[in-house]
Amino acid sequence: MKFNFKAFILALIFCTVLISVKNVYSCDLNANIERGLNGALRMREIDELYAGSSMFRGLNPYELEKKTERIFILQYAGLDPAMISLLLENLIDRGLSLKNFYIDMYAWTATKQPWLSESILLFESPFNLKLQIWDLMKQNKNADLISAAWEMFIHSGNDMFIFWPIYSRLVEGAHHKGGNLKSHYAVKSSSSRKEKFPDIPEEEFASEINPLERDAIIKIINLCRENNINLTFIETPKHSATNNSKKYQAIMRKYLNIMNENNTKCIMAADTLMKIHAEKSNNITSYEFEHDNLNYFDDYVHLAPAGNVKFTELLVTIN
């Protein structure tokens, strides 16, 4: 077959234009969808913004609305403090008025090098934020940055961008105030769990906070103080197999030390506080939870639908 050079050049130009347009304008496509950065910005004023990893995915938005209608859940799987600091800064710069900011205190996201873990964040981010995320990721000297750059700027989001009219319809009715409605409705059909979780594999986890993540935690604290935002870190319930982990206890002790050193509020499980021998502090609010109830957990660290409903109800009463 004869190589058609002209067709190749035209295809290359088309792909370049398409990818360039995607990188610059994809964030504007979800302006009418109740999820992500634009979903939060569309509200203009938020009384309570919950930002975090998949630990916050199951928070029940309807339960949170019993306290105030101006709530929003901004979550992306694996979201670490470094990424949260960039998102908060971006939202503030783009004019969001925010009273209370709640951060997922999932300690193990703070042990790793800052990294993007869910590509949909790129699709929902303006181009300047994408560049900030890239600058942060470049600090990971051990990463395959060529593959990361290809994924970030070339590959990710192409399917959503091309098939947006279809994709948007699927997403539009799946969220309310950023909350995932699938988790909300799943509680009605959730079945009883019988198998027990084994002991957590300690060797798979770290027990030190990454210096860049520590700096990001301090940055979040300072951003909130500079903009008169009330800040609270929240430890979501973990199964007792996690709470019994020596490494989890070690990292939570260090995380709590950062809170106390910077006079920052946090909400933590009473079981965690007991196991790390935490001293009483005005910064700490504790709660009781059934950490051994298998029906409340999907795995070591994620709540099942019934557990999410239970914890959200609890959160509204103690906060």
mmCIF file of C-alpha atoms in Angstrom:
data_model
loop_
_atom_site.group_PDB
_atom_site.id
_atom_site.type_symbol
_atom_site.label_atom_id
_atom_site.label_comp_id
_atom_site.label_asym_id
_atom_site.label_seq_id
_atom_site.Cartn_x
_atom_site.Cartn_y
_atom_site.Cartn_z
ATOM 1 C CA MET A 1 0.000 0.000 0.000
ATOM 2 C CA LYS A 2 1.380 3.409 -0.967
ATOM 3 C CA PHE A 3 1.963 5.754 1.937
ATOM 4 C CA ASN A 4 -0.281 8.825 1.688
ATOM 5 C CA PHE A 5 1.857 11.614 3.136
ATOM 6 C CA LYS A 6 -0.815 14.286 2.674
ATOM 7 C CA ALA A 7 -3.416 12.248 4.565
ATOM 8 C CA PHE A 8 -0.897 11.639 7.329
ATOM 9 C CA ILE A 9 -0.183 15.369 7.732
ATOM 10 C CA LEU A 10 -3.893 16.213 7.746
ATOM 11 C CA ALA A 11 -4.554 13.557 10.391
ATOM 12 C CA LEU A 12 -1.651 14.852 12.467
ATOM 13 C CA ILE A 13 -2.960 18.425 12.269
ATOM 14 C CA PHE A 14 -6.468 17.280 13.180
ATOM 15 C CA CYS A 15 -5.228 15.342 16.211
ATOM 16 C CA THR A 16 -3.035 18.247 17.348
ATOM 17 C CA VAL A 17 -5.926 20.699 17.135
ATOM 18 C CA LEU A 18 -8.290 18.291 18.881
ATOM 19 C CA ILE A 19 -5.862 17.630 21.749
ATOM 20 C CA SER A 20 -5.074 21.350 22.117
ATOM 21 C CA VAL A 21 -8.750 22.265 22.271
ATOM 22 C CA LYS A 22 -9.382 19.469 24.774
ATOM 23 C CA ASN A 23 -6.591 20.627 27.090
ATOM 24 C CA VAL A 24 -7.783 24.227 27.094
ATOM 25 C CA TYR A 25 -11.573 23.921 26.976
ATOM 26 C CA SER A 26 -12.552 20.536 28.455
ATOM 27 C CA CYS A 27 -13.061 22.100 31.887
ATOM 28 C CA ASP A 28 -15.890 24.256 30.496
ATOM 29 C CA LEU A 29 -17.963 21.308 29.308
ATOM 30 C CA ASN A 30 -19.212 20.243 32.732
ATOM 31 C CA ALA A 31 -20.554 23.662 33.704
ATOM 32 C CA ASN A 32 -24.051 22.241 34.212
ATOM 33 C CA ILE A 33 -23.025 19.049 36.032
ATOM 34 C CA GLU A 34 -23.097 18.847 39.804
ATOM 35 C CA ARG A 35 -19.624 17.446 40.264
ATOM 36 C CA GLY A 36 -16.003 18.554 40.138
ATOM 37 C CA LEU A 37 -14.452 22.006 40.192
ATOM 38 C CA ASN A 38 -17.025 23.689 37.961
ATOM 39 C CA GLY A 39 -19.837 22.183 39.991
ATOM 40 C CA ALA A 40 -18.425 23.873 43.090
ATOM 41 C CA LEU A 41 -17.767 27.173 41.309
ATOM 42 C CA ARG A 42 -21.295 27.269 39.946
ATOM 43 C CA MET A 43 -22.587 27.626 43.498
ATOM 44 C CA ARG A 44 -20.463 30.782 44.006
ATOM 45 C CA GLU A 45 -20.972 30.610 47.768
ATOM 46 C CA ILE A 46 -20.480 27.413 49.767
ATOM 47 C CA ASP A 47 -20.994 27.032 53.493
ATOM 48 C CA GLU A 48 -19.395 23.576 53.723
ATOM 49 C CA LEU A 49 -16.991 22.140 51.141
ATOM 50 C CA TYR A 50 -15.783 18.559 51.635
ATOM 51 C CA ALA A 51 -12.609 17.755 49.675
ATOM 52 C CA GLY A 52 -10.862 14.423 49.611
ATOM 53 C CA SER A 53 -10.200 11.023 48.184
ATOM 54 C CA SER A 54 -12.564 8.099 47.678
ATOM 55 C CA MET A 55 -13.108 8.186 51.457
ATOM 56 C CA PHE A 56 -15.508 11.075 50.830
ATOM 57 C CA ARG A 57 -17.153 9.503 47.781
ATOM 58 C CA GLY A 58 -19.975 7.980 49.785
ATOM 59 C CA LEU A 59 -20.840 11.005 51.929
ATOM 60 C CA ASN A 60 -24.591 11.453 51.683
ATOM 61 C CA PRO A 61 -25.258 14.942 50.224
ATOM 62 C CA TYR A 62 -28.911 14.893 51.241
ATOM 63 C CA GLU A 63 -27.965 14.240 54.859
ATOM 64 C CA LEU A 64 -25.360 17.032 54.780
ATOM 65 C CA GLU A 65 -28.001 19.394 53.387
ATOM 66 C CA LYS A 66 -30.006 19.048 56.597
ATOM 67 C CA LYS A 67 -27.461 21.399 58.155
ATOM 68 C CA THR A 68 -27.171 23.828 55.211
ATOM 69 C CA GLU A 69 -28.198 23.644 51.562
ATOM 70 C CA ARG A 70 -24.947 25.238 50.454
ATOM 71 C CA ILE A 71 -22.763 22.131 50.666
ATOM 72 C CA PHE A 72 -20.547 20.500 48.064
ATOM 73 C CA ILE A 73 -18.445 17.329 47.942
ATOM 74 C CA LEU A 74 -15.276 17.674 45.855
ATOM 75 C CA GLN A 75 -13.671 14.252 45.639
ATOM 76 C CA TYR A 76 -11.324 12.380 43.354
ATOM 77 C CA ALA A 77 -9.947 8.912 44.062
ATOM 78 C CA GLY A 78 -6.567 9.003 45.789
ATOM 79 C CA LEU A 79 -6.627 12.788 46.216
ATOM 80 C CA ASP A 80 -3.678 13.731 48.452
ATOM 81 C CA PRO A 81 -2.994 16.951 50.426
ATOM 82 C CA ALA A 82 -0.713 18.323 47.680
ATOM 83 C CA MET A 83 -3.482 18.072 45.076
ATOM 84 C CA ILE A 84 -6.071 19.425 47.528
ATOM 85 C CA SER A 85 -3.886 22.487 48.141
ATOM 86 C CA LEU A 86 -3.842 23.216 44.390
ATOM 87 C CA LEU A 87 -7.619 22.749 44.091
ATOM 88 C CA LEU A 88 -8.314 25.034 47.046
ATOM 89 C CA GLU A 89 -6.002 27.721 45.695
ATOM 90 C CA ASN A 90 -7.639 27.477 42.261
ATOM 91 C CA LEU A 91 -11.157 27.758 43.673
ATOM 92 C CA ILE A 92 -10.196 30.791 45.757
ATOM 93 C CA ASP A 93 -8.490 32.471 42.776
ATOM 94 C CA ARG A 94 -11.595 31.879 40.652
ATOM 95 C CA GLY A 95 -13.817 33.669 43.145
ATOM 96 C CA LEU A 96 -15.452 30.940 45.231
ATOM 97 C CA SER A 97 -16.731 32.245 48.570
ATOM 98 C CA LEU A 98 -16.123 29.537 51.177
ATOM 99 C CA LYS A 99 -16.938 29.440 54.899
ATOM 100 C CA ASN A 100 -15.987 25.946 56.067
ATOM 101 C CA PHE A 101 -13.510 23.573 54.446
ATOM 102 C CA TYR A 102 -13.369 19.896 55.435
ATOM 103 C CA ILE A 103 -10.450 17.728 54.314
ATOM 104 C CA ASP A 104 -10.247 13.972 54.170
ATOM 105 C CA MET A 105 -7.596 13.025 56.748
ATOM 106 C CA TYR A 106 -6.635 9.792 55.004
ATOM 107 C CA ALA A 107 -3.097 9.492 56.293
ATOM 108 C CA TRP A 108 -1.695 7.102 53.701
ATOM 109 C CA THR A 109 -2.261 9.588 50.869
ATOM 110 C CA ALA A 110 0.174 11.822 52.771
ATOM 111 C CA THR A 111 2.939 9.215 52.774
ATOM 112 C CA LYS A 112 3.463 9.103 49.013
ATOM 113 C CA GLN A 113 4.969 11.447 46.465
ATOM 114 C CA PRO A 114 2.350 13.891 45.109
ATOM 115 C CA TRP A 115 0.751 12.262 42.090
ATOM 116 C CA LEU A 116 -2.434 12.387 40.055
ATOM 117 C CA SER A 117 -4.496 9.272 40.686
ATOM 118 C CA GLU A 118 -7.724 9.985 38.776
ATOM 119 C CA SER A 119 -7.472 11.397 35.255
ATOM 120 C CA ILE A 120 -10.964 12.934 35.289
ATOM 121 C CA LEU A 121 -9.466 15.684 37.452
ATOM 122 C CA LEU A 122 -7.491 16.771 34.383
ATOM 123 C CA PHE A 123 -10.632 16.864 32.251
ATOM 124 C CA GLU A 124 -12.301 19.128 34.820
ATOM 125 C CA SER A 125 -9.285 21.409 35.411
ATOM 126 C CA PRO A 126 -8.429 24.649 33.585
ATOM 127 C CA PHE A 127 -5.144 24.543 31.688
ATOM 128 C CA ASN A 128 -3.189 26.601 34.250
ATOM 129 C CA LEU A 129 -4.162 24.112 36.960
ATOM 130 C CA LYS A 130 -3.048 21.219 34.756
ATOM 131 C CA LEU A 131 0.367 22.867 34.480
ATOM 132 C CA GLN A 132 0.532 23.288 38.262
ATOM 133 C CA ILE A 133 -0.316 19.610 38.711
ATOM 134 C CA TRP A 134 2.395 18.706 36.212
ATOM 135 C CA ASP A 135 4.971 20.878 38.018
ATOM 136 C CA LEU A 136 4.097 19.085 41.242
ATOM 137 C CA MET A 137 4.382 15.643 39.684
ATOM 138 C CA LYS A 138 7.756 16.484 38.126
ATOM 139 C CA GLN A 139 9.242 16.582 41.607
ATOM 140 C CA ASN A 140 8.923 12.796 41.756
ATOM 141 C CA LYS A 141 12.397 11.817 40.541
ATOM 142 C CA ASN A 142 11.558 8.102 40.353
ATOM 143 C CA ALA A 143 8.493 8.477 38.143
ATOM 144 C CA ASP A 144 8.207 7.778 34.435
ATOM 145 C CA LEU A 145 7.526 11.385 33.482
ATOM 146 C CA ILE A 146 7.358 10.695 29.742
ATOM 147 C CA SER A 147 4.468 8.268 30.261
ATOM 148 C CA ALA A 148 2.886 10.664 32.745
ATOM 149 C CA ALA A 149 3.055 13.565 30.279
ATOM 150 C CA TRP A 150 1.545 11.418 27.538
ATOM 151 C CA GLU A 151 -1.315 10.395 29.839
ATOM 152 C CA MET A 152 -1.922 13.936 31.145
ATOM 153 C CA PHE A 153 -1.812 16.010 27.975
ATOM 154 C CA ILE A 154 -2.398 13.570 25.112
ATOM 155 C CA HIS A 155 -4.372 10.489 26.119
ATOM 156 C CA SER A 156 -6.578 11.279 29.121
ATOM 157 C CA GLY A 157 -10.105 12.499 28.519
ATOM 158 C CA ASN A 158 -10.154 11.979 24.752
ATOM 159 C CA ASP A 159 -13.115 9.607 24.960
ATOM 160 C CA MET A 160 -15.092 11.987 27.201
ATOM 161 C CA PHE A 161 -14.277 14.947 24.965
ATOM 162 C CA ILE A 162 -15.280 13.251 21.704
ATOM 163 C CA PHE A 163 -18.419 11.624 23.106
ATOM 164 C CA TRP A 164 -19.345 14.446 25.477
ATOM 165 C CA PRO A 165 -23.057 14.690 24.471
ATOM 166 C CA ILE A 166 -23.478 11.036 25.474
ATOM 167 C CA TYR A 167 -21.123 11.061 28.467
ATOM 168 C CA SER A 168 -22.662 14.226 29.925
ATOM 169 C CA ARG A 169 -26.116 12.643 30.013
ATOM 170 C CA LEU A 170 -24.742 9.668 31.913
ATOM 171 C CA VAL A 171 -22.960 11.867 34.454
ATOM 172 C CA GLU A 172 -25.563 14.594 34.814
ATOM 173 C CA GLY A 173 -28.017 12.537 36.847
ATOM 174 C CA ALA A 174 -25.408 10.606 38.817
ATOM 175 C CA HIS A 175 -24.381 13.375 41.219
ATOM 176 C CA HIS A 176 -25.967 15.817 43.616
ATOM 177 C CA LYS A 177 -23.856 18.636 45.095
ATOM 178 C CA GLY A 178 -20.794 16.610 44.064
ATOM 179 C CA GLY A 179 -21.980 13.522 45.917
ATOM 180 C CA ASN A 180 -22.185 10.166 44.168
ATOM 181 C CA LEU A 181 -25.849 9.112 44.135
ATOM 182 C CA LYS A 182 -24.960 5.534 43.262
ATOM 183 C CA SER A 183 -23.590 5.072 46.765
ATOM 184 C CA HIS A 184 -26.611 6.837 48.243
ATOM 185 C CA TYR A 185 -29.159 4.535 46.609
ATOM 186 C CA ALA A 186 -27.075 1.371 46.974
ATOM 187 C CA VAL A 187 -27.727 1.273 50.711
ATOM 188 C CA LYS A 188 -31.257 0.070 50.023
ATOM 189 C CA SER A 189 -30.033 -3.076 48.333
ATOM 190 C CA SER A 190 -26.804 -3.732 50.236
ATOM 191 C CA SER A 191 -26.508 -7.267 51.583
ATOM 192 C CA SER A 192 -25.035 -8.499 54.849
ATOM 193 C CA ARG A 193 -21.336 -9.287 54.812
ATOM 194 C CA LYS A 194 -20.249 -12.503 56.499
ATOM 195 C CA GLU A 195 -16.552 -12.894 55.730
ATOM 196 C CA LYS A 196 -14.037 -11.213 58.027
ATOM 197 C CA PHE A 197 -11.158 -9.005 56.918
ATOM 198 C CA PRO A 198 -7.719 -10.504 57.583
ATOM 199 C CA ASP A 199 -4.969 -8.562 59.327
ATOM 200 C CA ILE A 200 -3.766 -5.663 57.229
ATOM 201 C CA PRO A 201 -0.516 -6.322 55.289
ATOM 202 C CA GLU A 202 1.823 -3.924 57.114
ATOM 203 C CA GLU A 203 4.588 -4.244 54.513
ATOM 204 C CA GLU A 204 2.436 -2.528 51.878
ATOM 205 C CA PHE A 205 2.191 0.752 53.761
ATOM 206 C CA ALA A 206 4.495 3.538 54.917
ATOM 207 C CA SER A 207 4.695 5.176 58.323
ATOM 208 C CA GLU A 208 6.302 8.522 57.436
ATOM 209 C CA ILE A 209 4.651 11.650 56.027
ATOM 210 C CA ASN A 210 6.204 12.740 52.746
ATOM 211 C CA PRO A 211 7.895 16.173 53.130
ATOM 212 C CA LEU A 212 6.061 17.584 50.092
ATOM 213 C CA GLU A 213 2.725 16.400 51.497
ATOM 214 C CA ARG A 214 3.568 17.906 54.874
ATOM 215 C CA ASP A 215 4.329 21.230 53.160
ATOM 216 C CA ALA A 216 0.967 20.972 51.365
ATOM 217 C CA ILE A 217 -0.875 20.444 54.655
ATOM 218 C CA ILE A 218 0.748 23.615 56.021
ATOM 219 C CA LYS A 219 -0.114 25.439 52.792
ATOM 220 C CA ILE A 220 -3.782 24.468 53.154
ATOM 221 C CA ILE A 221 -3.816 25.702 56.742
ATOM 222 C CA ASN A 222 -2.274 29.039 55.725
ATOM 223 C CA LEU A 223 -4.587 29.468 52.716
ATOM 224 C CA CYS A 224 -7.612 29.016 54.948
ATOM 225 C CA ARG A 225 -6.336 31.486 57.531
ATOM 226 C CA GLU A 226 -5.496 34.085 54.902
ATOM 227 C CA ASN A 227 -9.024 33.798 53.447
ATOM 228 C CA ASN A 228 -10.982 33.494 56.719
ATOM 229 C CA ILE A 229 -12.041 29.915 56.014
ATOM 230 C CA ASN A 230 -12.758 27.574 58.916
ATOM 231 C CA LEU A 231 -10.694 24.426 58.373
ATOM 232 C CA THR A 232 -11.267 20.923 59.759
ATOM 233 C CA PHE A 233 -9.517 17.655 58.905
ATOM 234 C CA ILE A 234 -11.737 14.541 59.107
ATOM 235 C CA GLU A 235 -10.628 10.961 59.664
ATOM 236 C CA THR A 236 -13.316 8.749 58.165
ATOM 237 C CA PRO A 237 -13.949 5.433 59.958
ATOM 238 C CA LYS A 238 -11.553 2.607 59.148
ATOM 239 C CA HIS A 239 -12.098 -1.071 59.828
ATOM 240 C CA SER A 240 -10.512 -2.296 63.064
ATOM 241 C CA ALA A 241 -7.951 -4.223 60.965
ATOM 242 C CA THR A 242 -6.633 -0.812 59.892
ATOM 243 C CA ASN A 243 -6.916 0.794 63.320
ATOM 244 C CA ASN A 244 -4.873 -2.100 64.746
ATOM 245 C CA SER A 245 -2.084 -1.514 62.221
ATOM 246 C CA LYS A 246 1.062 -0.181 63.898
ATOM 247 C CA LYS A 247 1.942 1.766 60.760
ATOM 248 C CA TYR A 248 -1.492 3.365 60.602
ATOM 249 C CA GLN A 249 -1.205 4.333 64.246
ATOM 250 C CA ALA A 250 2.255 5.804 63.639
ATOM 251 C CA ILE A 251 1.177 7.912 60.692
ATOM 252 C CA MET A 252 -1.986 9.138 62.424
ATOM 253 C CA ARG A 253 0.076 10.173 65.434
ATOM 254 C CA LYS A 254 2.315 12.253 63.164
ATOM 255 C CA TYR A 255 -0.672 13.698 61.312
ATOM 256 C CA LEU A 256 -2.265 14.716 64.603
ATOM 257 C CA ASN A 257 1.015 16.336 65.682
ATOM 258 C CA ILE A 258 0.806 18.602 62.616
ATOM 259 C CA MET A 259 -2.734 19.555 63.607
ATOM 260 C CA ASN A 260 -1.680 20.418 67.157
ATOM 261 C CA GLU A 261 1.487 22.242 66.109
ATOM 262 C CA ASN A 262 -0.583 24.464 63.808
ATOM 263 C CA ASN A 263 -3.620 24.808 66.088
ATOM 264 C CA THR A 264 -5.890 23.193 63.497
ATOM 265 C CA LYS A 265 -9.170 21.405 64.163
ATOM 266 C CA CYS A 266 -9.729 17.760 63.351
ATOM 267 C CA ILE A 267 -12.416 15.107 63.784
ATOM 268 C CA MET A 268 -11.078 11.650 64.580
ATOM 269 C CA ALA A 269 -12.351 8.244 65.648
ATOM 270 C CA ALA A 270 -12.169 7.714 69.401
ATOM 271 C CA ASP A 271 -10.666 4.289 68.707
ATOM 272 C CA THR A 272 -7.778 5.864 66.782
ATOM 273 C CA LEU A 273 -7.153 8.449 69.492
ATOM 274 C CA MET A 274 -7.073 5.723 72.148
ATOM 275 C CA LYS A 275 -4.621 3.547 70.216
ATOM 276 C CA ILE A 276 -2.184 6.372 69.492
ATOM 277 C CA HIS A 277 -2.428 7.563 73.127
ATOM 278 C CA ALA A 278 -3.428 11.056 72.053
ATOM 279 C CA GLU A 279 -3.654 13.724 74.707
ATOM 280 C CA LYS A 280 -6.858 15.712 75.049
ATOM 281 C CA SER A 281 -6.895 18.900 72.997
ATOM 282 C CA ASN A 282 -9.375 21.622 72.145
ATOM 283 C CA ASN A 283 -8.539 20.976 68.500
ATOM 284 C CA ILE A 284 -9.873 17.413 68.564
ATOM 285 C CA THR A 285 -13.476 16.243 68.255
ATOM 286 C CA SER A 286 -13.924 12.485 68.609
ATOM 287 C CA TYR A 287 -16.682 10.111 67.591
ATOM 288 C CA GLU A 288 -17.634 6.498 68.287
ATOM 289 C CA PHE A 289 -18.165 4.032 65.455
ATOM 290 C CA GLU A 290 -18.669 0.291 65.042
ATOM 291 C CA HIS A 291 -15.281 -0.476 63.493
ATOM 292 C CA ASP A 292 -15.923 -4.237 63.599
ATOM 293 C CA ASN A 293 -19.319 -4.088 61.900
ATOM 294 C CA LEU A 294 -18.660 -5.830 58.564
ATOM 295 C CA ASN A 295 -21.831 -4.388 57.042
ATOM 296 C CA TYR A 296 -20.324 -0.907 57.374
ATOM 297 C CA PHE A 297 -17.155 -1.599 55.363
ATOM 298 C CA ASP A 298 -16.280 -2.558 51.792
ATOM 299 C CA ASP A 299 -12.614 -3.085 52.646
ATOM 300 C CA TYR A 300 -9.954 -2.007 55.169
ATOM 301 C CA VAL A 301 -10.435 1.713 54.607
ATOM 302 C CA HIS A 302 -13.629 2.262 52.570
ATOM 303 C CA LEU A 303 -17.088 2.450 54.043
ATOM 304 C CA ALA A 304 -19.908 0.429 52.484
ATOM 305 C CA PRO A 305 -23.140 2.292 51.594
ATOM 306 C CA ALA A 306 -24.675 1.568 55.011
ATOM 307 C CA GLY A 307 -21.503 2.790 56.709
ATOM 308 C CA ASN A 308 -21.476 5.962 54.642
ATOM 309 C CA VAL A 309 -25.041 6.788 55.638
ATOM 310 C CA LYS A 310 -24.252 6.073 59.287
ATOM 311 C CA PHE A 311 -21.098 8.202 59.267
ATOM 312 C CA THR A 312 -22.725 11.127 57.430
ATOM 313 C CA GLU A 313 -25.542 11.202 59.982
ATOM 314 C CA LEU A 314 -22.924 11.150 62.726
ATOM 315 C CA LEU A 315 -20.876 13.886 61.078
ATOM 316 C CA VAL A 316 -23.844 16.240 60.904
ATOM 317 C CA THR A 317 -24.511 15.863 64.633
ATOM 318 C CA ILE A 318 -20.931 16.300 65.913
ATOM 319 C CA ASN A 319 -19.773 19.050 63.569
#
